[in-house]
Amino acid sequence: MKKEFLDLGRQPIANKFLKEDEISDEFFFDLKVVFDEETKLVSLKDFVKPELMFNDEYTYNTSLSTPMVNHFKETAEMLNMKFKPKKVLEIGSNDGPFINNFNKEDSVCVEPCGNFAEITNGMGYHTYDEFWTTDLVEKIQNEKGYMDLIYSANCVCHIQDLDDAFTAVKNLLTPSGIFVFEDPSLLRMLERGSYDQIYDEHAHIFSVTALDNILRRNGLKIFSVDNLSVHGGSNRIYANCVDSSLVGDSVRQSINEEMIFGIDDFQTYEIFADRVKKSKEVLNRRLTNLTRNGKRIVSIGATSKSTTVFNYCGIDDSLIECITDTTPDKQGLLAPGSHIPVVDRESVNLNDYDYAFLGAWNFKSVIANKESEFVKNGGKFITHVPEVMDFS
Ligand code: JHZ
């Protein structure tokens, strides 16, 4: 049975930045979150139609983020060294920072956002501009054969029908092939109060516990887990066909840690929901008081996460004047729902502001280093993770 524990209100498409004349047609949905007593999976109560989120106008370019490019290069090197895969497929290849570490002849991409599929096709990697399904896999298997490594980062949690997605993986792997995927960790979200990991794209927030249950019923088994710091705390899952290898200590340790925290207990989610409500009140009060006292506030990073925060907390351009973002495709547009203008960092003198809210709190140290001048001039950062606070 699925039990609802959190209501984050009316929310727009988190990565759909708007022109002024698109405001009147903006799509909104109810962002509610449920816990499945049987599998322990945390998911959105109502999914948004995938085509509304993942289309030719998708604005999240992984390659514009140097820390993530380095992360994918290191991941590819590690996987090459450990498993020496010959044929590699990536689900949700974005603009190619992972796959470009593998040779073009033996690698395949799957990417439903046409703008990014065009990029990796242009780089010489055969890219299927489609959603990951068992039907697509039948076609890939006929055209390309079986794969030694299927990799995916920040994409499996976007897939609504996990049984179909995992069956598709199983159908395309060689008998000794492995499936490696990484997504934000439910445990870290619960610990850090980072409710902004929840938005339309994140159909599920994964625990190792829930994945273990769902992978097993689809003929796959987790044999190793890496706890990663990226994206505010993620898990990298290594799975293969059931009974083909031993389960490593890392799997038991991760599941144990989750059990100790109470990831299988509905009460844990009720406590989290209370914390989220308090965070909303405190953040709203803090920003309102600051602006009433004449302070000017900017936000750094027009993230999907900040879409959730701003819409849930009722924050608009009367509290935060603008959002700086390094992604050209977001600049000059309005943030989803809140309609706060998104601007190029270079066009803003941060010293004109008293406070900078961290929309990209997961890059806190990178941003604090880059913006040391702002702090030297008396500027302060505000974050809501793990709780609402200022720092400099
Ligand atoms: P970032 C994305 O979420 C979307 P978002 C996606 N759905 C997903 O699953 C997660 O990633 C994992 C900018 N920036 O990575 C660049 C600056 O402006 O936290 C990006 O627009 N200045 C695929 O959107 C944004 O912030 C900077 O100094 O929540 C970061 O987005 C830095 C470092 C970043 O993901």
Coordinates of C-alpha atoms and ligand atoms in Angstrom, one line a residue:
M1 CA 0.0 0.0 0.0
K2 CA 1.2 3.5 -0.9
K3 CA 0.9 6.1 1.9
E4 CA 1.2 9.9 1.3
F5 CA 3.5 11.8 3.7
L6 CA 4.4 15.1 2.0
D7 CA 2.6 17.7 0.0
L8 CA 4.9 20.3 -1.7
G9 CA 2.0 22.1 -3.3
R10 CA 1.4 23.3 -6.9
Q11 CA 4.6 23.0 -8.8
P12 CA 5.7 23.7 -12.4
I13 CA 8.0 21.7 -14.7
A14 CA 11.3 22.2 -12.7
N15 CA 13.5 22.8 -15.7
K16 CA 11.1 24.7 -17.9
F17 CA 12.4 28.2 -17.9
L18 CA 10.0 30.7 -19.5
K19 CA 9.7 33.6 -21.8
E20 CA 7.3 36.4 -20.6
D21 CA 4.6 35.3 -23.1
E22 CA 4.7 31.7 -21.9
I23 CA 3.6 32.5 -18.3
S24 CA -0.1 32.4 -19.0
D25 CA 0.1 28.8 -20.3
E26 CA 2.5 27.5 -17.6
F27 CA 1.8 23.9 -16.6
F28 CA 1.4 23.1 -12.8
F29 CA 0.7 19.9 -11.0
D30 CA 0.3 18.7 -7.4
L31 CA 3.7 17.5 -6.0
K32 CA 2.8 14.9 -3.4
V33 CA 5.1 12.1 -2.1
V34 CA 4.2 8.6 -1.1
F35 CA 6.0 5.6 0.6
D36 CA 5.3 2.1 -0.6
E37 CA 4.9 -0.2 2.5
E38 CA 5.7 -3.2 0.4
T39 CA 8.9 -2.3 -1.6
K40 CA 9.9 0.7 0.7
L41 CA 10.1 2.9 -2.4
V42 CA 9.5 6.6 -2.1
S43 CA 7.9 8.1 -5.2
L44 CA 5.7 11.0 -6.5
K45 CA 2.1 10.3 -6.0
D46 CA 1.2 11.6 -9.5
F47 CA 3.8 11.4 -12.2
V48 CA 4.1 14.1 -14.9
K49 CA 4.0 13.0 -18.5
P50 CA 7.6 12.4 -19.5
E51 CA 7.4 14.3 -22.8
L52 CA 6.5 17.5 -20.8
M53 CA 9.9 17.3 -19.0
F54 CA 12.3 15.5 -21.4
N55 CA 12.1 17.1 -24.8
D56 CA 14.1 19.0 -27.3
E57 CA 14.2 22.1 -25.0
Y58 CA 15.7 20.4 -22.0
T59 CA 18.1 22.9 -20.3
Y60 CA 20.4 20.9 -18.0
N61 CA 23.8 20.6 -19.7
T62 CA 26.0 18.4 -17.6
S63 CA 29.2 19.4 -19.5
L64 CA 28.8 23.0 -18.3
S65 CA 29.6 21.8 -14.8
T66 CA 33.3 21.2 -14.3
P67 CA 33.0 19.2 -11.1
M68 CA 30.5 16.8 -12.8
V69 CA 32.7 16.5 -15.9
N70 CA 35.6 15.4 -13.6
H71 CA 33.3 13.1 -11.7
F72 CA 32.2 11.3 -15.0
K73 CA 35.8 11.1 -16.3
E74 CA 36.9 9.5 -13.0
T75 CA 33.9 7.1 -13.0
A76 CA 34.6 6.0 -16.6
E77 CA 38.3 5.4 -15.8
M78 CA 37.4 3.4 -12.7
L79 CA 34.8 1.2 -14.6
N80 CA 37.2 0.6 -17.5
M81 CA 39.9 -0.5 -15.1
K82 CA 37.7 -2.7 -12.9
F83 CA 35.5 -4.3 -15.5
K84 CA 37.1 -3.7 -18.9
P85 CA 33.8 -3.6 -20.8
K86 CA 34.0 -3.8 -24.5
K87 CA 30.4 -2.7 -25.4
V88 CA 29.0 0.1 -23.3
L89 CA 25.5 1.8 -23.4
E90 CA 24.5 4.9 -21.4
I91 CA 20.9 5.6 -20.5
G92 CA 20.3 9.4 -20.4
S93 CA 23.6 10.4 -21.9
N94 CA 22.9 14.2 -21.8
D95 CA 25.7 16.0 -23.7
G96 CA 28.1 13.2 -23.4
P97 CA 30.6 13.8 -20.5
F98 CA 30.6 10.1 -19.5
I99 CA 30.3 8.3 -22.9
N100 CA 33.1 10.4 -24.4
N101 CA 35.6 8.4 -22.3
F102 CA 34.7 5.3 -24.4
N103 CA 35.4 4.4 -28.0
K104 CA 32.7 5.4 -30.5
E105 CA 32.5 2.1 -32.4
D106 CA 31.4 0.0 -29.4
S107 CA 29.3 2.6 -27.4
V108 CA 25.6 3.5 -27.7
C109 CA 23.6 6.3 -26.1
V110 CA 19.9 6.6 -25.3
E111 CA 18.7 10.1 -24.8
P112 CA 15.1 11.3 -25.2
C113 CA 16.0 15.0 -25.2
G114 CA 16.6 15.6 -28.9
N115 CA 18.9 18.6 -28.4
F116 CA 21.3 16.4 -26.5
A117 CA 20.9 13.3 -28.7
E118 CA 22.0 15.6 -31.6
I119 CA 25.2 16.5 -29.7
T120 CA 26.3 12.9 -29.0
N121 CA 25.3 11.8 -32.5
G122 CA 27.5 14.6 -33.7
M123 CA 30.3 13.4 -31.5
G124 CA 30.1 10.0 -33.3
Y125 CA 28.2 8.0 -30.7
H126 CA 25.1 6.3 -32.1
T127 CA 22.3 7.8 -30.1
Y128 CA 18.7 6.5 -29.9
D129 CA 16.6 9.6 -29.3
E130 CA 14.0 7.7 -27.3
F131 CA 12.9 6.8 -23.8
W132 CA 14.4 3.7 -22.2
T133 CA 11.8 0.8 -22.5
T134 CA 11.8 -2.9 -23.2
D135 CA 10.5 -2.1 -26.7
L136 CA 13.5 0.1 -27.5
V137 CA 15.8 -2.6 -26.1
E138 CA 14.5 -5.1 -28.5
K139 CA 15.5 -2.8 -31.3
I140 CA 18.9 -2.1 -29.8
Q141 CA 19.6 -5.8 -29.3
N142 CA 18.8 -6.5 -33.0
E143 CA 20.9 -3.6 -34.2
K144 CA 23.8 -3.6 -31.7
G145 CA 23.8 -6.8 -29.8
Y146 CA 24.2 -7.3 -26.1
M147 CA 26.1 -4.9 -23.8
D148 CA 28.9 -5.5 -21.2
L149 CA 28.2 -2.3 -19.3
I150 CA 24.9 -0.4 -19.0
Y151 CA 25.5 2.9 -17.2
S152 CA 23.2 5.7 -16.1
A153 CA 23.6 8.8 -13.9
N154 CA 20.8 10.8 -12.5
C155 CA 18.4 9.2 -14.9
V156 CA 17.0 5.9 -13.6
C157 CA 15.2 7.8 -10.8
H158 CA 13.4 9.7 -13.6
I159 CA 11.9 6.5 -15.1
Q160 CA 8.4 6.0 -13.8
D161 CA 8.0 2.3 -14.7
L162 CA 11.0 0.7 -12.9
D163 CA 9.9 -2.9 -13.6
D164 CA 10.0 -2.2 -17.4
A165 CA 13.3 -0.3 -17.1
F166 CA 15.0 -3.1 -15.1
T167 CA 13.6 -5.8 -17.3
A168 CA 15.0 -3.9 -20.3
V169 CA 18.4 -3.8 -18.7
K170 CA 18.4 -7.5 -17.9
N171 CA 17.3 -8.2 -21.6
L172 CA 20.3 -6.3 -23.0
L173 CA 23.1 -7.4 -20.7
T174 CA 25.6 -10.2 -21.6
P175 CA 25.5 -13.0 -19.0
S176 CA 28.5 -11.4 -17.2
G177 CA 27.4 -7.8 -18.0
I178 CA 26.9 -5.2 -15.3
F179 CA 24.5 -2.4 -14.7
V180 CA 25.9 0.6 -12.9
F181 CA 23.7 3.6 -12.0
E182 CA 23.8 6.6 -9.6
D183 CA 21.1 8.7 -8.3
P184 CA 20.4 11.0 -5.2
S185 CA 20.2 9.0 -2.0
L186 CA 17.0 9.0 0.0
L187 CA 18.9 8.5 3.3
R188 CA 21.0 11.7 2.6
M189 CA 17.8 13.6 1.7
L190 CA 16.1 12.5 4.9
E191 CA 19.3 13.3 7.1
R192 CA 19.9 16.7 5.5
G193 CA 16.3 17.8 5.1
S194 CA 17.0 18.4 1.4
Y195 CA 13.3 18.1 0.3
D196 CA 14.2 20.0 -2.8
Q197 CA 15.5 16.7 -4.3
I198 CA 11.8 16.2 -4.9
Y199 CA 10.5 17.6 -8.2
D200 CA 8.7 16.4 -11.3
E201 CA 11.7 14.7 -12.9
H202 CA 12.5 12.7 -9.8
A203 CA 9.7 10.1 -10.0
H204 CA 11.5 8.2 -7.2
I205 CA 14.1 9.0 -4.6
F206 CA 16.0 5.7 -4.1
S207 CA 17.1 3.9 -1.0
V208 CA 19.4 0.9 -1.5
T209 CA 16.7 -1.1 0.4
A210 CA 14.0 -0.3 -2.1
L211 CA 16.3 -0.8 -5.1
D212 CA 17.3 -4.2 -3.8
N213 CA 13.7 -5.3 -3.6
I214 CA 12.7 -4.0 -7.0
L215 CA 15.9 -5.1 -8.9
R216 CA 15.5 -8.7 -7.4
R217 CA 12.0 -9.1 -8.7
N218 CA 13.3 -8.2 -12.1
G219 CA 16.1 -10.7 -12.1
L220 CA 18.9 -8.4 -11.1
K221 CA 20.9 -8.3 -7.9
I222 CA 23.0 -5.5 -6.3
F223 CA 26.6 -6.7 -5.6
S224 CA 28.2 -3.4 -4.6
V225 CA 27.3 0.2 -3.5
D226 CA 29.4 3.4 -3.5
N227 CA 28.2 6.2 -1.3
L228 CA 29.1 9.4 -3.3
S229 CA 29.1 13.1 -2.3
V230 CA 27.8 14.4 -5.7
H231 CA 24.4 16.0 -5.9
G232 CA 24.1 16.4 -2.1
G233 CA 24.7 12.6 -1.5
S234 CA 24.1 9.9 -4.1
N235 CA 24.5 6.1 -4.3
R236 CA 26.2 4.3 -7.1
I237 CA 24.6 0.9 -7.5
Y238 CA 26.4 -2.1 -9.2
A239 CA 24.0 -4.8 -10.2
N240 CA 24.1 -7.9 -12.4
C241 CA 22.1 -11.0 -13.0
V242 CA 20.9 -12.8 -9.9
D243 CA 23.3 -15.4 -8.5
S244 CA 26.2 -14.5 -10.8
S245 CA 28.3 -13.0 -8.0
L246 CA 28.7 -12.5 -4.3
V247 CA 27.0 -9.6 -2.5
G248 CA 29.7 -7.3 -1.2
D249 CA 29.9 -5.8 2.4
S250 CA 29.1 -2.4 0.9
V251 CA 25.5 -3.5 0.2
R252 CA 24.9 -4.9 3.7
Q253 CA 26.5 -1.8 5.2
S254 CA 24.3 0.6 3.2
I255 CA 21.1 -1.3 3.9
N256 CA 22.1 -1.5 7.6
E257 CA 22.7 2.2 7.8
E258 CA 19.3 2.8 6.2
M259 CA 17.5 0.4 8.6
I260 CA 19.1 2.1 11.6
F261 CA 17.7 5.4 10.3
G262 CA 14.3 3.9 9.9
I263 CA 14.0 4.0 6.1
D264 CA 11.4 1.1 6.3
D265 CA 9.2 2.9 8.9
F266 CA 6.5 5.3 7.8
Q267 CA 7.0 7.3 11.0
T268 CA 10.4 8.4 9.7
Y269 CA 8.6 10.1 6.7
E270 CA 6.1 11.8 9.0
I271 CA 9.0 13.3 11.0
F272 CA 10.6 14.4 7.8
A273 CA 7.4 16.1 6.6
D274 CA 7.2 18.1 9.9
R275 CA 10.8 19.2 9.4
V276 CA 10.0 20.3 5.8
K277 CA 7.0 22.4 7.0
K278 CA 9.2 24.1 9.6
S279 CA 11.9 24.8 7.1
K280 CA 9.4 26.5 4.8
E281 CA 8.2 28.8 7.6
V282 CA 11.7 29.7 8.8
L283 CA 13.0 30.4 5.2
N284 CA 10.0 32.5 4.3
R285 CA 10.2 34.5 7.6
R286 CA 14.0 35.0 7.2
L287 CA 13.8 36.3 3.6
T288 CA 10.8 38.5 4.3
N289 CA 12.5 40.1 7.3
L290 CA 15.6 40.8 5.4
T291 CA 13.8 42.5 2.5
R292 CA 11.7 44.5 4.9
N293 CA 14.9 45.7 6.4
G294 CA 16.1 46.9 3.0
K295 CA 18.5 44.0 2.3
R296 CA 18.9 42.8 -1.3
I297 CA 18.9 39.1 -2.1
V298 CA 20.2 37.3 -5.1
S299 CA 20.2 33.5 -5.7
I300 CA 23.0 31.4 -7.2
G301 CA 22.2 28.5 -9.5
A302 CA 18.8 28.2 -11.2
T303 CA 18.5 24.5 -10.2
S304 CA 15.6 22.1 -10.4
K305 CA 15.9 22.0 -6.6
S306 CA 15.3 25.7 -6.3
T307 CA 12.1 25.4 -8.3
T308 CA 10.7 23.2 -5.6
V309 CA 11.9 25.5 -2.8
F310 CA 10.7 28.8 -4.4
N311 CA 7.3 27.4 -5.3
Y312 CA 6.7 25.5 -2.1
C313 CA 7.8 28.4 0.1
G314 CA 6.0 31.1 -2.0
I315 CA 9.2 32.9 -2.9
D316 CA 9.1 35.3 -5.8
D317 CA 11.0 38.4 -7.2
S318 CA 9.7 40.5 -4.3
L319 CA 12.1 38.5 -2.0
I320 CA 14.8 37.3 -4.4
E321 CA 15.6 39.8 -7.2
C322 CA 17.3 37.5 -9.6
I323 CA 19.0 34.2 -10.0
T324 CA 22.5 33.9 -11.6
D325 CA 23.2 30.8 -13.6
T326 CA 26.1 29.8 -15.8
T327 CA 23.9 27.9 -18.3
P328 CA 23.3 30.1 -21.4
D329 CA 20.0 28.3 -22.2
K330 CA 18.5 29.4 -18.8
Q331 CA 19.7 33.1 -19.0
G332 CA 17.3 35.8 -20.1
L333 CA 14.3 33.6 -19.0
L334 CA 12.1 33.4 -16.0
A335 CA 12.4 30.7 -13.4
P336 CA 9.6 28.1 -13.4
G337 CA 6.6 29.2 -11.3
S338 CA 8.4 31.9 -9.3
H339 CA 9.1 33.9 -12.5
I340 CA 12.3 35.3 -10.9
P341 CA 14.6 36.5 -13.8
V342 CA 17.6 34.2 -14.5
V343 CA 20.7 36.2 -15.5
D344 CA 24.3 35.5 -16.5
R345 CA 26.6 35.7 -13.5
E346 CA 28.9 38.0 -15.5
S347 CA 26.1 40.6 -15.8
V348 CA 25.6 40.9 -12.1
N349 CA 27.8 42.7 -9.5
L350 CA 27.3 40.5 -6.5
N351 CA 28.5 43.3 -4.3
D352 CA 25.3 45.1 -5.0
Y353 CA 23.6 42.4 -2.9
D354 CA 23.7 41.7 0.9
Y355 CA 22.7 38.0 0.7
A356 CA 23.0 35.2 -1.9
F357 CA 20.7 32.2 -1.5
L358 CA 22.3 29.0 -2.6
G359 CA 20.0 27.4 -5.2
A360 CA 22.9 25.0 -6.0
W361 CA 23.8 24.2 -2.3
N362 CA 25.3 21.0 -3.5
F363 CA 28.1 23.1 -5.0
K364 CA 28.5 25.2 -1.8
S365 CA 32.3 25.0 -1.5
V366 CA 32.8 25.6 -5.3
I367 CA 30.6 28.7 -5.1
A368 CA 32.0 30.0 -1.8
N369 CA 35.5 29.8 -3.3
K370 CA 34.5 31.5 -6.6
E371 CA 32.6 34.2 -4.7
S372 CA 35.2 35.0 -2.0
E373 CA 35.1 38.7 -3.1
F374 CA 31.4 38.9 -2.2
V375 CA 32.2 37.6 1.3
K376 CA 35.1 39.9 1.7
N377 CA 32.8 42.8 1.0
G378 CA 30.4 41.7 3.7
G379 CA 28.1 39.5 1.7
K380 CA 26.5 36.4 3.3
F381 CA 25.2 33.2 1.9
I382 CA 21.8 31.7 2.9
T383 CA 21.1 28.0 2.6
H384 CA 18.2 25.9 3.8
V385 CA 20.2 22.6 4.0
P386 CA 20.5 21.1 6.5
E387 CA 18.5 24.0 8.1
V388 CA 17.9 27.6 7.2
M389 CA 21.1 29.6 8.1
D390 CA 23.4 32.3 7.0
F391 CA 27.1 31.9 6.6
S392 CA 30.1 33.7 5.2
Ligands
JHZ1 P1 22.6 21.0 -10.3 C1 19.8 18.4 -12.2 O1 19.2 19.0 -11.1 C2 18.7 17.9 -13.1 P2 19.7 20.5 -10.6 C3 18.5 16.5 -13.1 N1 17.1 16.1 -13.2 C4 19.0 15.7 -12.0 O2 18.6 14.6 -11.8 C5 20.0 16.3 -11.1 O3 20.6 17.4 -11.7 C6 20.9 15.4 -10.5 C7 24.5 26.4 -12.1 N2 25.8 26.8 -11.5 O4 23.7 20.2 -10.8 C8 24.6 25.4 -13.2 C9 26.1 28.1 -11.4 O5 25.3 29.0 -11.9 O6 22.6 21.3 -8.8 C10 23.3 24.6 -13.1 O7 22.3 25.3 -13.8 N3 27.2 28.5 -10.8 C11 19.3 16.0 -14.3 O8 19.2 21.5 -11.6 C12 23.0 24.7 -11.6 O9 23.7 25.8 -11.1 C13 28.1 27.6 -10.2 O10 29.1 28.0 -9.7 O11 19.1 20.7 -9.2 C14 23.4 23.4 -10.9 O12 22.5 22.4 -11.1 C15 27.8 26.2 -10.3 C16 28.7 25.2 -9.7 C17 26.6 25.9 -10.9 O13 21.3 20.3 -10.6

